[in-house]
mmCIF file of N, CA and C in Angstrom:
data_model
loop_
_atom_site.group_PDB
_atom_site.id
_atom_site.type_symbol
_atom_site.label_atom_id
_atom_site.label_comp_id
_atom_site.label_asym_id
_atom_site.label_seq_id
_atom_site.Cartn_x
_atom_site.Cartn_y
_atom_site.Cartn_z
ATOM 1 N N UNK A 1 2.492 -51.109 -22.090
ATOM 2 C CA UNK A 1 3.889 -50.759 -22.103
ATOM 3 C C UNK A 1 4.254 -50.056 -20.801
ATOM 4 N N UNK A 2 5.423 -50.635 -20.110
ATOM 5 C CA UNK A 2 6.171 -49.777 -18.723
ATOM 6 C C UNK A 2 5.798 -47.672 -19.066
ATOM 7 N N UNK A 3 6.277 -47.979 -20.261
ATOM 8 C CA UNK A 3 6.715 -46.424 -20.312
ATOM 9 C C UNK A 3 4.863 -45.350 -20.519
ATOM 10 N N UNK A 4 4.251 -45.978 -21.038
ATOM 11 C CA UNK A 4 3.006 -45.365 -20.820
ATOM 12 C C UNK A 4 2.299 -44.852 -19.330
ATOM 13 N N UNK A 5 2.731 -45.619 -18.397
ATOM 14 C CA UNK A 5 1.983 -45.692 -17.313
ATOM 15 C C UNK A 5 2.302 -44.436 -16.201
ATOM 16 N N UNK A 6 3.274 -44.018 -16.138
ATOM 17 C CA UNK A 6 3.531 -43.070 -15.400
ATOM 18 C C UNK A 6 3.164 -41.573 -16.262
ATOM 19 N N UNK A 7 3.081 -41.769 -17.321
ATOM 20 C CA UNK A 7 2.717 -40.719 -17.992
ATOM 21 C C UNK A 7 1.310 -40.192 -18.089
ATOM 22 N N UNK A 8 0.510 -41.106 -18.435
ATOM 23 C CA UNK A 8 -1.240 -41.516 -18.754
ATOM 24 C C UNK A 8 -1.747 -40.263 -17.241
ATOM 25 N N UNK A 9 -1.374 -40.741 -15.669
ATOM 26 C CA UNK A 9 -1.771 -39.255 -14.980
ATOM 27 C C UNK A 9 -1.605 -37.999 -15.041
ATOM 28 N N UNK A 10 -0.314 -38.167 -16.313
ATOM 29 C CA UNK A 10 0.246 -36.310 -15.985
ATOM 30 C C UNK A 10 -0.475 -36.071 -17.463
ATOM 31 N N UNK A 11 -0.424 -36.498 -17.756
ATOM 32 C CA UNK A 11 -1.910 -35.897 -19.415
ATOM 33 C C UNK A 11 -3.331 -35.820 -18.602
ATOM 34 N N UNK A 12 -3.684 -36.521 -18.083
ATOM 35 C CA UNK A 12 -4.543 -36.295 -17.629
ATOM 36 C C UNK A 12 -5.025 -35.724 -17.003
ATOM 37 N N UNK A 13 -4.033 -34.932 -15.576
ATOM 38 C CA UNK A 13 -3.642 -34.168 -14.824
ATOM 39 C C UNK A 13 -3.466 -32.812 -15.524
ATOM 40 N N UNK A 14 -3.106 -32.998 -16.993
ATOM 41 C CA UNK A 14 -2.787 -31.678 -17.705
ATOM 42 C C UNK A 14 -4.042 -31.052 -18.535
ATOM 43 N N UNK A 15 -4.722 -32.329 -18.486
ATOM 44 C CA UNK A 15 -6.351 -32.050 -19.510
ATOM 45 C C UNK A 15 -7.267 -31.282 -18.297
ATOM 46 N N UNK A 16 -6.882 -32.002 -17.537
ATOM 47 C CA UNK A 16 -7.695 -31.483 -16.236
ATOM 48 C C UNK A 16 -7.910 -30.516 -15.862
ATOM 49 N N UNK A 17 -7.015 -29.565 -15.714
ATOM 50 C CA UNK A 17 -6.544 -28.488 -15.039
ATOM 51 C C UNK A 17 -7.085 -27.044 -15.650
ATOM 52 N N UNK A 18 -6.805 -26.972 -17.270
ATOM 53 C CA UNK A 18 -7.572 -25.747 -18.138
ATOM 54 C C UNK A 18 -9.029 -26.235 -17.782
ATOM 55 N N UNK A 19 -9.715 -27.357 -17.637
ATOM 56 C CA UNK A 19 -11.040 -27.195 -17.689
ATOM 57 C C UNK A 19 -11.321 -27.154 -16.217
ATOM 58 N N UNK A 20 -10.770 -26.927 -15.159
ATOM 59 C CA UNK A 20 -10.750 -26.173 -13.848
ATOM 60 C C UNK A 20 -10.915 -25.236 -14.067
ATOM 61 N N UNK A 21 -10.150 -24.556 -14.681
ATOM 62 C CA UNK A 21 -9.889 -23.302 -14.734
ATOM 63 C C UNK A 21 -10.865 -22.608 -15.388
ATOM 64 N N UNK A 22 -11.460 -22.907 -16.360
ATOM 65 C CA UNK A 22 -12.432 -22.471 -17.327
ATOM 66 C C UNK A 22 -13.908 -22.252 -16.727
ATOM 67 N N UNK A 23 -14.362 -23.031 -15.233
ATOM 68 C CA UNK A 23 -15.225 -23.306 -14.399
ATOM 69 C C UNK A 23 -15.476 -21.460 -13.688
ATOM 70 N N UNK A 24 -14.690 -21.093 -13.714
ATOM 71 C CA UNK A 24 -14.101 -20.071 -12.765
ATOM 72 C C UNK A 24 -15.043 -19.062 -13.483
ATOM 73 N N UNK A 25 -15.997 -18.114 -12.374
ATOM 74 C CA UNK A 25 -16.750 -16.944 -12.888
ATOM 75 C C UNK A 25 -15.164 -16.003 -13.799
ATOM 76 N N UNK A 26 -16.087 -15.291 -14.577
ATOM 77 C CA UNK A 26 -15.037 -14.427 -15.164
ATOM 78 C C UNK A 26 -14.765 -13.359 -14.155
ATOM 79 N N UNK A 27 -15.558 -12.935 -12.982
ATOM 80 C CA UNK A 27 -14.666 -11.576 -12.210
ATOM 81 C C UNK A 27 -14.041 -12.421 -11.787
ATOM 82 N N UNK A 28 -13.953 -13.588 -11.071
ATOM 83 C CA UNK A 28 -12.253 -14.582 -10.313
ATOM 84 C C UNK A 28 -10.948 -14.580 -11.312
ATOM 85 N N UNK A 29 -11.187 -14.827 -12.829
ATOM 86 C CA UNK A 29 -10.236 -14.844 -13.565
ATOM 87 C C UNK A 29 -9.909 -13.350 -14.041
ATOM 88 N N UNK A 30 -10.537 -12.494 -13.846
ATOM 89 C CA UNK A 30 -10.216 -10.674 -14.052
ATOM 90 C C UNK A 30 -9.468 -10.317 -12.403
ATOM 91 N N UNK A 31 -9.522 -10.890 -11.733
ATOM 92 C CA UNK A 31 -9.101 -9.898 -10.358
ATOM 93 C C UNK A 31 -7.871 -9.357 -10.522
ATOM 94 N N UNK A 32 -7.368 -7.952 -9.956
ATOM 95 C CA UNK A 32 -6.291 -7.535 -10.650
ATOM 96 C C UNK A 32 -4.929 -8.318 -9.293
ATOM 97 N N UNK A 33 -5.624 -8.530 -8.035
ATOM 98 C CA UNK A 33 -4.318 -9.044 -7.016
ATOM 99 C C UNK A 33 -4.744 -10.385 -6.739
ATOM 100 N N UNK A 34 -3.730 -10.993 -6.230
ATOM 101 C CA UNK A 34 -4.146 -12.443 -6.008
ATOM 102 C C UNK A 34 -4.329 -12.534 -4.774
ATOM 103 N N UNK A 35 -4.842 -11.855 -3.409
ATOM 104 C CA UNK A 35 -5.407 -11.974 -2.475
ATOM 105 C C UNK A 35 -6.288 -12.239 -1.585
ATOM 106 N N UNK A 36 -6.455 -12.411 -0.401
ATOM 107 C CA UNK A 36 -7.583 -13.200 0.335
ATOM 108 C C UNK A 36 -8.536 -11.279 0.700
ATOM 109 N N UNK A 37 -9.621 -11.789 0.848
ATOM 110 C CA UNK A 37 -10.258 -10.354 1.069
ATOM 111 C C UNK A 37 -10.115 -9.866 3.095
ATOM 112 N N UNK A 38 -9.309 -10.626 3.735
ATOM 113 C CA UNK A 38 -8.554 -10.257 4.666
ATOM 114 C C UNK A 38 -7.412 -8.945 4.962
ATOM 115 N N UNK A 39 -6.933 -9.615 3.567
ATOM 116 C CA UNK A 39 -5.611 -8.817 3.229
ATOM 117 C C UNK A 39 -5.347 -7.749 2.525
ATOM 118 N N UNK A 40 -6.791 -7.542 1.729
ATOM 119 C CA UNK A 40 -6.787 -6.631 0.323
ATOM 120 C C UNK A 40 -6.926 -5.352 1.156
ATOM 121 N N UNK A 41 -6.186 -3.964 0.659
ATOM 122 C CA UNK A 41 -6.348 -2.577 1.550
ATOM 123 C C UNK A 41 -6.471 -2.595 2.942
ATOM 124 N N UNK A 42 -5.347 -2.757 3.259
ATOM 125 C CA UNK A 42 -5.223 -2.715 4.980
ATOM 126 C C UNK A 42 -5.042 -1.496 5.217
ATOM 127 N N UNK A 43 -4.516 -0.673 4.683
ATOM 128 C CA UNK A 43 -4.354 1.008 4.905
ATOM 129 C C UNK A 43 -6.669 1.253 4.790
ATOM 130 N N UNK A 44 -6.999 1.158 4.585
ATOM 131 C CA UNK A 44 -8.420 1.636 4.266
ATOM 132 C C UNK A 44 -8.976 0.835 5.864
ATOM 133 N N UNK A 45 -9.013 -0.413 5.687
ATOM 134 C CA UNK A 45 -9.334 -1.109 6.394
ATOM 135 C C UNK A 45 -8.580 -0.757 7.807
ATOM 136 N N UNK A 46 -7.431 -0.422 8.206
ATOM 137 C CA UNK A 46 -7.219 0.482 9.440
ATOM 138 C C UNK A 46 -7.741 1.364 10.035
ATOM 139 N N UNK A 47 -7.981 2.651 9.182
ATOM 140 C CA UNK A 47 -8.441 3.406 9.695
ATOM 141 C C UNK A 47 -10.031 3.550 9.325
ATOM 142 N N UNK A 48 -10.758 2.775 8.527
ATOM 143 C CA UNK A 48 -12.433 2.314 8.807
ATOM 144 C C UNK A 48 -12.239 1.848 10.940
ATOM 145 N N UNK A 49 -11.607 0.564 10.907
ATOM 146 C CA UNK A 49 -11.613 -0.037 11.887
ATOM 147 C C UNK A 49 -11.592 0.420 13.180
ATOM 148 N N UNK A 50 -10.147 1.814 13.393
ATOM 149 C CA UNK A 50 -10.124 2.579 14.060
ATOM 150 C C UNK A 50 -11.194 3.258 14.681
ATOM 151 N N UNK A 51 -11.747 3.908 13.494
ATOM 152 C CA UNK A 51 -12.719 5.079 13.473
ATOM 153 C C UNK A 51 -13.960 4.167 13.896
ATOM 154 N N UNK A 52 -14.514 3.216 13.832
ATOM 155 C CA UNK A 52 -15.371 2.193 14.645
ATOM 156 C C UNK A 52 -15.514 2.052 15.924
ATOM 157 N N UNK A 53 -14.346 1.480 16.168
ATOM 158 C CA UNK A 53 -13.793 1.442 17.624
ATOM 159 C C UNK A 53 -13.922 2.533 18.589
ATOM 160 N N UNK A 54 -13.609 3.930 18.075
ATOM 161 C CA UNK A 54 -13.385 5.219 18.634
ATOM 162 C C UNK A 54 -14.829 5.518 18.728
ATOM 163 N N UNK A 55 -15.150 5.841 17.803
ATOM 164 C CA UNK A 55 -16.578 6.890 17.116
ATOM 165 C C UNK A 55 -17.660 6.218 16.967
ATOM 166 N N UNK A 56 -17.877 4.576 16.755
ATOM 167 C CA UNK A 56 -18.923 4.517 16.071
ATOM 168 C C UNK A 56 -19.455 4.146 14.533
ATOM 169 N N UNK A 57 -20.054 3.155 14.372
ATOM 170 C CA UNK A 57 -20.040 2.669 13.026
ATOM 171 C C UNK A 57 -20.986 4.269 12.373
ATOM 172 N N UNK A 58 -22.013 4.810 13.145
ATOM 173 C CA UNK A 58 -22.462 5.533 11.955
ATOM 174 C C UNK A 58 -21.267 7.097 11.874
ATOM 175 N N UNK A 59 -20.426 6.979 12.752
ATOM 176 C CA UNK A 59 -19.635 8.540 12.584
ATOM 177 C C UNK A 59 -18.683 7.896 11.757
ATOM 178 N N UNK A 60 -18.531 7.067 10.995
ATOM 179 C CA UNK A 60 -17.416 6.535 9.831
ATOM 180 C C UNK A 60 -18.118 6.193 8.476
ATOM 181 N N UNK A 61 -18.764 6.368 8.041
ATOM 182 C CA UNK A 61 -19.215 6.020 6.711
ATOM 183 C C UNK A 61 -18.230 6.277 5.837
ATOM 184 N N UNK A 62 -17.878 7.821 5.774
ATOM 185 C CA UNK A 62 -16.816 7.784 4.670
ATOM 186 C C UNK A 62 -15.330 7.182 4.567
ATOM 187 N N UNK A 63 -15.434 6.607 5.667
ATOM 188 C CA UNK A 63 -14.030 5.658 5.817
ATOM 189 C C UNK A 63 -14.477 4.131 5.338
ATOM 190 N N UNK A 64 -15.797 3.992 6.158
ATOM 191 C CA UNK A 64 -16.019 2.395 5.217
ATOM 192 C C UNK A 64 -16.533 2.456 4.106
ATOM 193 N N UNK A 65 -16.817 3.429 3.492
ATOM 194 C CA UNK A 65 -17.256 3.554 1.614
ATOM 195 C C UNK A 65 -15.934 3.459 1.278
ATOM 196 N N UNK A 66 -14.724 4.326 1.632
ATOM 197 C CA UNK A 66 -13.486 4.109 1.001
ATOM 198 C C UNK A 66 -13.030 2.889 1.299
ATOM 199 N N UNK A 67 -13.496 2.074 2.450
ATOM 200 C CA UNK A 67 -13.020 0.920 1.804
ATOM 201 C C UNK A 67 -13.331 -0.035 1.105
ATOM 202 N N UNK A 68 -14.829 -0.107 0.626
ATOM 203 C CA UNK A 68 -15.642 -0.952 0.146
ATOM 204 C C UNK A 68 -15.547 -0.402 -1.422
ATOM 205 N N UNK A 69 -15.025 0.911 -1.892
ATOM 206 C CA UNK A 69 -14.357 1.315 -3.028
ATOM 207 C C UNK A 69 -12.999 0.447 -3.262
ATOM 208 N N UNK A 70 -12.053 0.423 -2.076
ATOM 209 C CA UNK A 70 -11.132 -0.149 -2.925
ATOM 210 C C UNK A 70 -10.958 -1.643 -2.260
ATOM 211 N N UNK A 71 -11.781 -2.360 -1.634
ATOM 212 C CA UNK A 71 -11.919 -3.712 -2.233
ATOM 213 C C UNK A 71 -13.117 -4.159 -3.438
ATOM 214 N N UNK A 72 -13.449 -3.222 -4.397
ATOM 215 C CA UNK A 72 -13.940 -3.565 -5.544
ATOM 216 C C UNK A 72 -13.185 -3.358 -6.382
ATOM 217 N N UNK A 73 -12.251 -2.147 -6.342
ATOM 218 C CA UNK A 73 -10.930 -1.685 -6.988
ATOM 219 C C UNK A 73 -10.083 -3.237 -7.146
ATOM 220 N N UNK A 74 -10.442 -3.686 -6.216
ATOM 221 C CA UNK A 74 -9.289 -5.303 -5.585
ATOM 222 C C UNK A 74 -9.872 -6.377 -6.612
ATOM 223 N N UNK A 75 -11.075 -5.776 -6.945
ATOM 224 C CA UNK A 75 -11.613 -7.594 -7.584
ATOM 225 C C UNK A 75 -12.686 -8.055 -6.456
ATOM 226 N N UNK A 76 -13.127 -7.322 -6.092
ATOM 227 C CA UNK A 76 -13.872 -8.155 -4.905
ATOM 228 C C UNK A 76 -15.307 -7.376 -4.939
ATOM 229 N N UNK A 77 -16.276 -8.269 -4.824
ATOM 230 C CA UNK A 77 -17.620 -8.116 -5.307
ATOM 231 C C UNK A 77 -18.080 -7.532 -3.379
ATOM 232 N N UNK A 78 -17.895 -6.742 -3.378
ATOM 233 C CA UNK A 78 -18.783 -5.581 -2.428
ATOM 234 C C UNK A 78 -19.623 -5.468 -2.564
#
């Protein structure tokens, strides 16, 4: 039948898609932002970066623990 045929991909397309989704570790489907780990805490990630640049990776620890706190805060496996 005409009228079956354009339909038959979007069911299928629709079956498809929850069992994509279902593939997904459970921390990907828990993350609380929907972000790239580029983007997640740029305020933390500034001034880690700064303080690098200036000082030295070992005179910053407590700037890159705070940020490696809140990109786990983010959903992101640190």
């Amino acid at each position: 039948m005409p009228g079956q045929g354009p339909s038959a991909p979007t069911a299928a397309a629709a079956a498809a898609a929850p069992a994509a989704r279902g593939d997904q570790p459970a921390a990907a489907q828990n993350k609380p932002a929907k972000c790239k780990a580029c983007c997640a805490c740029p305020e933390t990630k500034r001034a880690r970066d700064e303080c690098i640049v200036l000082n030295g990776e070992e005179h910053c620890r407590p700037l890159i623990e705070a940020h490696k706190q809140c990109m786990r805060d983010m959903g992101f496996n640190i």
